[in-house]
Each structure stands twice: as C-alpha cells, then as structure tokens.
mmCIF file of C-alpha atoms in Angstrom:
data_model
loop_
_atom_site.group_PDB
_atom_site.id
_atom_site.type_symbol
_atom_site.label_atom_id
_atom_site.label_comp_id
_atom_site.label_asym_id
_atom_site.label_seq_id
_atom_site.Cartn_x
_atom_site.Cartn_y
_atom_site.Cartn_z
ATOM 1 C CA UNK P 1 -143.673 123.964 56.644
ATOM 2 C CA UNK P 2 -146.963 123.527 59.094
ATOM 3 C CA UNK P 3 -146.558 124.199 62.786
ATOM 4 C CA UNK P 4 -149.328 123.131 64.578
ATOM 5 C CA UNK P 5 -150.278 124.726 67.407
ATOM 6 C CA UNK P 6 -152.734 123.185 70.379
ATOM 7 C CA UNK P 7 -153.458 122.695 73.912
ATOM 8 C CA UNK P 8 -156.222 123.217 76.811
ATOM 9 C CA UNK P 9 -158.088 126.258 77.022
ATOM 10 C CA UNK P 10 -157.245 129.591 77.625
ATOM 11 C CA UNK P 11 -153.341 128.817 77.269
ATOM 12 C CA UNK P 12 -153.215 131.576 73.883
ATOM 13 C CA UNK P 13 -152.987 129.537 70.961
ATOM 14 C CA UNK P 14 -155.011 131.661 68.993
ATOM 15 C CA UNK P 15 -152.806 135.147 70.897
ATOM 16 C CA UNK P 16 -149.504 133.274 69.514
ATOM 17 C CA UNK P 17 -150.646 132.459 65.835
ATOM 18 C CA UNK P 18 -151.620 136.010 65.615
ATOM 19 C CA UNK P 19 -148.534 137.450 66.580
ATOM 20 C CA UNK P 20 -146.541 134.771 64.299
ATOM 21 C CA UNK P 21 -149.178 136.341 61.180
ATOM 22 C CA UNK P 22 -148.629 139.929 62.173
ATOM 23 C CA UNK P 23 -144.660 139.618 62.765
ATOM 24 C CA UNK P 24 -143.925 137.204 60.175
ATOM 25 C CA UNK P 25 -146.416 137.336 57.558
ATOM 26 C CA UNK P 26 -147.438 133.645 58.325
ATOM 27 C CA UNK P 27 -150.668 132.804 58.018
ATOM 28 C CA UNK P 28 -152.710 130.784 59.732
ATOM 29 C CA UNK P 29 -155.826 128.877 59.674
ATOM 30 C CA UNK P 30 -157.994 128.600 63.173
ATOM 31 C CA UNK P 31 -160.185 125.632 63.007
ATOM 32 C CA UNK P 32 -162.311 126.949 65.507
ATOM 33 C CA UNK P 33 -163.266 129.301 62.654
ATOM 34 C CA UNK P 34 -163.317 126.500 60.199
ATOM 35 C CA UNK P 35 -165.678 124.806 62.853
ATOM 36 C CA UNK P 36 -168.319 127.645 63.058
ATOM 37 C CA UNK P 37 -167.876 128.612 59.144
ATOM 38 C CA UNK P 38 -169.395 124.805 58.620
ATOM 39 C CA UNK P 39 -171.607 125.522 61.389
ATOM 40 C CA UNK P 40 -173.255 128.820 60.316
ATOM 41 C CA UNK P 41 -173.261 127.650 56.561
ATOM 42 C CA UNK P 42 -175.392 124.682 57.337
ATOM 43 C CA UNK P 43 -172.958 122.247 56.171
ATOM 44 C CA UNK P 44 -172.953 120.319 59.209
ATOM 45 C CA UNK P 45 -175.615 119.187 61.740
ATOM 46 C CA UNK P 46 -173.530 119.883 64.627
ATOM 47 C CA UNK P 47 -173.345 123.172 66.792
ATOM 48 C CA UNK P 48 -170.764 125.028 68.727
ATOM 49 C CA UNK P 49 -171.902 122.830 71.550
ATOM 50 C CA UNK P 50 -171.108 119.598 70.340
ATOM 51 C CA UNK P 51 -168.685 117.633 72.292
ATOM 52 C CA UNK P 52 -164.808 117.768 71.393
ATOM 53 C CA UNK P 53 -164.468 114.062 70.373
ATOM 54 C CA UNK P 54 -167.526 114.658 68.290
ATOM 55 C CA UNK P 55 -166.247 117.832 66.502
ATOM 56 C CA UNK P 56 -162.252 116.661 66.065
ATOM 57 C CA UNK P 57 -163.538 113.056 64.509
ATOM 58 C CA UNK P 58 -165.198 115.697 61.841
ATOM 59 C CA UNK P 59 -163.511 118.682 61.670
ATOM 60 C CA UNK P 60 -159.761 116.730 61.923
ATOM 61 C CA UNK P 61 -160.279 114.736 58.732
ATOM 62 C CA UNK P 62 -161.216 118.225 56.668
ATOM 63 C CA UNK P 63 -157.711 119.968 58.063
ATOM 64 C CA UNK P 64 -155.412 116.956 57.745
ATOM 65 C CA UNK P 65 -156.351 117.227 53.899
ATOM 66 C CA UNK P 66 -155.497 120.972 53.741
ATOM 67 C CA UNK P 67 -152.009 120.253 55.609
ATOM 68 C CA UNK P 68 -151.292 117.791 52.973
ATOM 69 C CA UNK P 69 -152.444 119.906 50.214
ATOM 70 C CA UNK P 70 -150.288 122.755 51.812
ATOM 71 C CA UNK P 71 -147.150 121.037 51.749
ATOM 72 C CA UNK P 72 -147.367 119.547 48.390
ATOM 73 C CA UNK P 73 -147.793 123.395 47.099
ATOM 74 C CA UNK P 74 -144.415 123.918 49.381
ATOM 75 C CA UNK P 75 -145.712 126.888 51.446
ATOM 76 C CA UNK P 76 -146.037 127.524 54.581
ATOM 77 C CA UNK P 77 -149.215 127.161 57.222
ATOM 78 C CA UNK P 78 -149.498 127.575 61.261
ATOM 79 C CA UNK P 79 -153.425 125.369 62.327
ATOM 80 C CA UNK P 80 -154.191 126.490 65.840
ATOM 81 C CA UNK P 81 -156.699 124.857 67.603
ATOM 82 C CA UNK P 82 -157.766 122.532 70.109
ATOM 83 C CA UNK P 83 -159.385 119.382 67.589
ATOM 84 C CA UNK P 84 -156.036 118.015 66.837
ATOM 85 C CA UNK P 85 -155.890 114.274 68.022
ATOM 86 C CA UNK P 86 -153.159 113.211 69.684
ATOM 87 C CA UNK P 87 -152.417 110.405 67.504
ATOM 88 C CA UNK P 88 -152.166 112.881 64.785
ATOM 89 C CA UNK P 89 -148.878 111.717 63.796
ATOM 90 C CA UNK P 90 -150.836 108.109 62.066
ATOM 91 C CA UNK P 91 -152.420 109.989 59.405
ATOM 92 C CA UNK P 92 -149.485 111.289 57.645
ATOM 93 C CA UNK P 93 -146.990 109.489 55.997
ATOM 94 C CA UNK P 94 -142.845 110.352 56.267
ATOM 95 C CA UNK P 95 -142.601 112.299 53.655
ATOM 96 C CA UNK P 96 -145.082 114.822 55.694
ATOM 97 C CA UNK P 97 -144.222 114.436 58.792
ATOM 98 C CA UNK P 98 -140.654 115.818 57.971
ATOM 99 C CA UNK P 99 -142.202 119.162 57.094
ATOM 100 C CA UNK P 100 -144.670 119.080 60.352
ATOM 101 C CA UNK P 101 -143.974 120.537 63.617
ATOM 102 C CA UNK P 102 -146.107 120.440 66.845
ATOM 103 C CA UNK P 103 -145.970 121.855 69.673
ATOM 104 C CA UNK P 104 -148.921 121.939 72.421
ATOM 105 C CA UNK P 105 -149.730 124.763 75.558
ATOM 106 C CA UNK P 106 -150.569 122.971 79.013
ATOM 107 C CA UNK P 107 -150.854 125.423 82.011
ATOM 108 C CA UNK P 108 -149.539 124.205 85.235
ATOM 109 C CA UNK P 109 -151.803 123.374 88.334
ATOM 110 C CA UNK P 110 -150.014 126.118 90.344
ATOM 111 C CA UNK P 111 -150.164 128.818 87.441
ATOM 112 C CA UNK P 112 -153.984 128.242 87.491
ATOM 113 C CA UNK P 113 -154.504 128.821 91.106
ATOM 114 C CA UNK P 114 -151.967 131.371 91.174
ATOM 115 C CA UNK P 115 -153.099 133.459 88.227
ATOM 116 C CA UNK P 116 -156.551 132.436 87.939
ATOM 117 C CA UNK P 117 -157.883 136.140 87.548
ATOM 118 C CA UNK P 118 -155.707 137.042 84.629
ATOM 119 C CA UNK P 119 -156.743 133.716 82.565
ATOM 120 C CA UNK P 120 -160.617 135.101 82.816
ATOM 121 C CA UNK P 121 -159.166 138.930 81.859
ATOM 122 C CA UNK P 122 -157.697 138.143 78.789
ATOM 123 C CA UNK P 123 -159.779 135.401 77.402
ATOM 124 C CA UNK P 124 -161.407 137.655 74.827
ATOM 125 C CA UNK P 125 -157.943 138.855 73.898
ATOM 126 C CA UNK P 126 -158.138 138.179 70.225
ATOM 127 C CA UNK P 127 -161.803 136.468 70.073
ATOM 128 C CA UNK P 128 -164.766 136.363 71.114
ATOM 129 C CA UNK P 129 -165.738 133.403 73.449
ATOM 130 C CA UNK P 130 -169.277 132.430 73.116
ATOM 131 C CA UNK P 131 -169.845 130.643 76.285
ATOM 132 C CA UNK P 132 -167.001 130.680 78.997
ATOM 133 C CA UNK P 133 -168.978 129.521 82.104
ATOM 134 C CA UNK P 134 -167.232 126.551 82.202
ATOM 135 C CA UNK P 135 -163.904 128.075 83.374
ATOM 136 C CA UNK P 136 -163.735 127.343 86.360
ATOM 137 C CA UNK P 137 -159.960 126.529 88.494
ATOM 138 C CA UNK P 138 -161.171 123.116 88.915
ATOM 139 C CA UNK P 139 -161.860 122.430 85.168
ATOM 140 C CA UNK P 140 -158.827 123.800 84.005
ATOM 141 C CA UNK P 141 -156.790 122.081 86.619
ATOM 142 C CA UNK P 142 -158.522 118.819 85.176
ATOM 143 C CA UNK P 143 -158.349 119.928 81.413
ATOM 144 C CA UNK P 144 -154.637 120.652 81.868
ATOM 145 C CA UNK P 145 -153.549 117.466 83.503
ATOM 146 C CA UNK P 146 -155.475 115.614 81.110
ATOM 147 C CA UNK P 147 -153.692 117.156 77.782
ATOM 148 C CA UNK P 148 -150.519 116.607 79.721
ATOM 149 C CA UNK P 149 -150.994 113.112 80.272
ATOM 150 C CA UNK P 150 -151.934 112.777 76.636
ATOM 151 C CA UNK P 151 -148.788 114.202 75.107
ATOM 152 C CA UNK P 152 -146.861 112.814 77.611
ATOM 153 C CA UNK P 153 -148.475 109.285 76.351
ATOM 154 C CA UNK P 154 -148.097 110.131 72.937
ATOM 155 C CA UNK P 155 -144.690 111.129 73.409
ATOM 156 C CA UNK P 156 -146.229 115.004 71.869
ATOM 157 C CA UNK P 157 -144.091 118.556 72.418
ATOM 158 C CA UNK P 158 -145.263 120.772 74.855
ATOM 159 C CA UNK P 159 -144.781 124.305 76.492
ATOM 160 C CA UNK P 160 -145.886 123.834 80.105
ATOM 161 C CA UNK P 161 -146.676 127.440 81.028
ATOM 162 C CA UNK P 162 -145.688 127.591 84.708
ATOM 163 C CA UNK P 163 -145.154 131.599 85.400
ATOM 164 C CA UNK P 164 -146.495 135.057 84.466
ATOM 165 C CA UNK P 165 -143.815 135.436 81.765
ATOM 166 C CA UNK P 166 -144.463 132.685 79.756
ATOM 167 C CA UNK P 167 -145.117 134.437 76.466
ATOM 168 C CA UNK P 168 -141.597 135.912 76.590
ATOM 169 C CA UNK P 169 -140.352 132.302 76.762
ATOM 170 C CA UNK P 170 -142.780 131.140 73.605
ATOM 171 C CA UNK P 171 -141.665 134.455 71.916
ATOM 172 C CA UNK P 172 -138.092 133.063 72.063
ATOM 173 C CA UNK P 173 -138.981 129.313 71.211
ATOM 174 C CA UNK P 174 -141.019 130.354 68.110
ATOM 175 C CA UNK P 175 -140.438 133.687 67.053
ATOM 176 C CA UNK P 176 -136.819 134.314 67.564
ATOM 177 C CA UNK P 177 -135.408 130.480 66.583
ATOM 178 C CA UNK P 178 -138.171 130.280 64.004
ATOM 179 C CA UNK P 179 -135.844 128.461 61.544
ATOM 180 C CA UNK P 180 -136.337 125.495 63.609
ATOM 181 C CA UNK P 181 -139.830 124.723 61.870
ATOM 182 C CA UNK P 182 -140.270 127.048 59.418
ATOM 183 C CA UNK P 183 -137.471 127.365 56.140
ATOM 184 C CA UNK P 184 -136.527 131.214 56.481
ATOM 185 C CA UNK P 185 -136.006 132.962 53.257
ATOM 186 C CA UNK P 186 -134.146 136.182 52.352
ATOM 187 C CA UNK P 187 -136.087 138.877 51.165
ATOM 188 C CA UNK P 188 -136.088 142.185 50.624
ATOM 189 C CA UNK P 189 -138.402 143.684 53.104
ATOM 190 C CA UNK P 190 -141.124 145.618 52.993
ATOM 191 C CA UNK P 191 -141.565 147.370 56.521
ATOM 192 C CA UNK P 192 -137.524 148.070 56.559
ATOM 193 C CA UNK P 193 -137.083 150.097 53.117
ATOM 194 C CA UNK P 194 -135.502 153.100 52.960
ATOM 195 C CA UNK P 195 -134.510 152.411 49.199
ATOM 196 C CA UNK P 196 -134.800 148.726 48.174
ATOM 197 C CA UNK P 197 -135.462 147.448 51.372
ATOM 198 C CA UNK P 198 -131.986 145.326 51.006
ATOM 199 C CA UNK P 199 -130.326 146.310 54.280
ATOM 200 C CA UNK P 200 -134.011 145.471 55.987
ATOM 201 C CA UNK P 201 -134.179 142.153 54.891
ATOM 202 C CA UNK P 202 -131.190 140.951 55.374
ATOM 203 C CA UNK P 203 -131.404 142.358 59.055
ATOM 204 C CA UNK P 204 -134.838 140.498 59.349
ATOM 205 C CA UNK P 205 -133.418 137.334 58.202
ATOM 206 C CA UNK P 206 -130.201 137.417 60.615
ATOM 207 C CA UNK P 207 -133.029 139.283 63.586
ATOM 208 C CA UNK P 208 -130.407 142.741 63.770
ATOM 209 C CA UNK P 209 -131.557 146.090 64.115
ATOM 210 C CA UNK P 210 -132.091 147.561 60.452
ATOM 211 C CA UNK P 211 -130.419 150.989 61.528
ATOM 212 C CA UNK P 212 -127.028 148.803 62.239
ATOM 213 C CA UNK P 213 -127.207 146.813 59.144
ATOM 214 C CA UNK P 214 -127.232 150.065 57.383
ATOM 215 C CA UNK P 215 -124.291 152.091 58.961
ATOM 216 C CA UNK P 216 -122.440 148.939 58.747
ATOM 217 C CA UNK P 217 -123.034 148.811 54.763
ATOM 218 C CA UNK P 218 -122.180 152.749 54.688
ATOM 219 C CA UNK P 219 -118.861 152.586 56.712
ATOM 220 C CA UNK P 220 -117.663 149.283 54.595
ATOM 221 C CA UNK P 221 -119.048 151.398 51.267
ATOM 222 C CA UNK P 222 -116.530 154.553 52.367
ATOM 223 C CA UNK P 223 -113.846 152.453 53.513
ATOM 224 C CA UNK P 224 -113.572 149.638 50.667
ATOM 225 C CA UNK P 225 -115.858 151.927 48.499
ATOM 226 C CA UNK P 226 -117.763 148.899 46.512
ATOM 227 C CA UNK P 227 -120.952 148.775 48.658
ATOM 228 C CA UNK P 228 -123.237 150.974 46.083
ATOM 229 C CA UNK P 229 -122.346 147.826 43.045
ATOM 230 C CA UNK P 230 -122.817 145.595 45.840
ATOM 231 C CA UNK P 231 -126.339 147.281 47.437
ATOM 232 C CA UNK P 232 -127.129 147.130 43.090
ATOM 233 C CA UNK P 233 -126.740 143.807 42.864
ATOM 234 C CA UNK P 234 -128.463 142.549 45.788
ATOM 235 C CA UNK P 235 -131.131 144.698 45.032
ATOM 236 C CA UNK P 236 -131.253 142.848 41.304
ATOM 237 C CA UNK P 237 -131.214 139.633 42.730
ATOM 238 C CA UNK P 238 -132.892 139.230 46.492
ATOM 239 C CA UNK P 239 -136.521 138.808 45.565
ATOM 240 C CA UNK P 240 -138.748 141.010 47.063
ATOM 241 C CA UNK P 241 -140.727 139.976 50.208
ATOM 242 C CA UNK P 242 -144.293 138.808 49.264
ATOM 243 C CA UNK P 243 -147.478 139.494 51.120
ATOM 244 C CA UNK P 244 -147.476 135.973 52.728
ATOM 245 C CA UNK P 245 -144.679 133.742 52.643
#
C-alpha cells in the first residue's frame, strides 16, 4: 500500500512520516531528498532553487514510476513531499489507485496568525531547511489557501490543521486506524518479546498493552490449562516481524 503524504510548508509531513517509520517500521521515501540526491550528483541541471512547477514536472515522473514499481512487488511505501500534482490521480490506472491513499496538510489562516512563532521553532524539527526566509504569515496564509483550493478542486483529502493539538488528531487518523490504508499483518514482534514475542504481536496488531495480553494468556493457561500448546503453536506459525514491512 502507498500513502502519500503532502501539503504547504511547514505543516510536518516529513515529522509524520518519521514517526509512521519509527512506530511502524514503514518506510518512507522523501522526495525532497530524492530532489537534492539528483541535485548534488549532477544528474540534473536544476538547483534547490528552482521553482516548484519546474521541479514536480521532473521529479513527479521519477516517483510515480517507483510507486508503481512498489506496488507490483506488493509492499508497502509512505512518499512525503510537496511535488505531488494535484492531478496525480491521471497517471495511474485502477488497478493502482486501489492500493493508493492520499491525504494532504493545509494550515488554517487563523492557526497561522495564532501560532505563527511555533511554526518558525520547529521547522528544523527533523531537517535541515536550507533557506526559510520566505516564511513569512502572509506567504503561508497565501500558500495554504492556495493548496486548499487545489484539493478542494481536485476533489483531494485533506487534514486542515486548525489548533495546537493537531498532531494528536493525525496520530489517531493514521497511526491508530492505520488499517485504513495500509494491510496490517500479524507478526511476532520484535520490541514486545519476552519469549517469542507472540503475546507482543498480537497486542500490536489489535493496539493493547503487551503486559495485558500476557496476564490474559497466563490466567486462561491456569484456568483451561492449554495456553503453553497454544503459545507453541502460534509461535510455529506467526511469522516473525521483519525489519520493514
């Protein structure tokens, strides 16, 4: 499954596919790196300073091959970044869009003015920007209502991020109902394991605390005293959780 993740500036995309790769094991490609790998290899005449039509009308064609090639190998891929077109949705045919899911940032004009000082604090959060002189409240206001307009046009999702607590509410939208765009899998788990890592990954897949799973396998084990056969075979048969799924 792909979710692709984009919006105007500032609004975390790169924050939330980072904390989707650490807490999930997804990974995720940033085209913004893609962008400067080209850049800095020489591969491409144009520089971090190119103009966004400019670099999507290049960079776009180069991802939309890898989402394709992604899904055909049936795994699983977040793209963040802002040089996704909006009519994305013509270059793929059914058969990919069914296994595509996009969903875009937008902060609100009153978020902007209202929290103006915390968008310029955590802008380096997870990278660093090479040139942020251009924030300014008046071009995010206008970058904003532009993207909105866009996916409103396009009939696009989008997260409009209209208090301080927004990343609670993405946290809920793509962490905790995750099965909505990406296929979740049992595994045994690697970060839960006391023995086999059984009772961890089956409390990762259903999102329970690990430490309740357990007692609840040990007090069914005394009282209908089959749960050591049944922790064997689950154990023999669960596959264990790879490095990225």
């Amino acid at each position: 499954m792909i979710l692709l993740i984009t919006g105007a500036l500032h609004t975390g995309k790169t924050f939330l596919a980072q904390k989707l790769l650490e807490k999930y094991k997804y990974p995720y490609l940033s085209i913004d790196h893609l962008k400067m790998g080209l850049i800095r290899s020489k591969n491409t005449t144009l520089t971090p300073m190119s103009d966004d039509e400019t670099l999507t009308n290049y960079l776009w064609p180069i991802v939309r091959e890898i989402i394709k090639t992604v899904i055909e190998n049936k795994q699983n891929l977040i793209v963040e970044g802002c040089y996704i077109p909006f009519d994305w949705t013509k270059n793929f045919e059914k058969n990919y869009l069914q296994h595509i899911k996009y969903q875009c940032l937008i902060m609100s004009k009153s978020y902007i003015q209202n929290h103006f000082c915390d968008i310029k604090k955590y802008a380096d959060t997870i990278e660093k920007r090479l040139d942020d002189s251009d924030c300014t409240i008046e071009n995010l206001i206008n970058d904003n209502e532009k993207i909105l307009k866009m996916c409103q046009k396009n009939n696009l999702n989008y997260f409009l991020i209209d208090n301080a607590d927004f990343y609670h509410t993405i946290v809920k939208n793509f962490l905790c109902k995750r099965s909505e765009f990406i296929m979740k899998r049992l595994y045994k788990s690697n970060t839960e394991k006391k023995i086999c890592g059984v009772c961890g990954g089956i409390a990762e897949y259903f999102n329970l605390d690990p430490t309740l799973v357990r007692l609840i396998w040990i007090i069914s084990s005394v009282i209908f005293g089959s749960g050591l056969l049944a922790y064997i075979i689950c154990a023999l048969v669960i596959p264990d959780e790879p490095l990225y799924k």
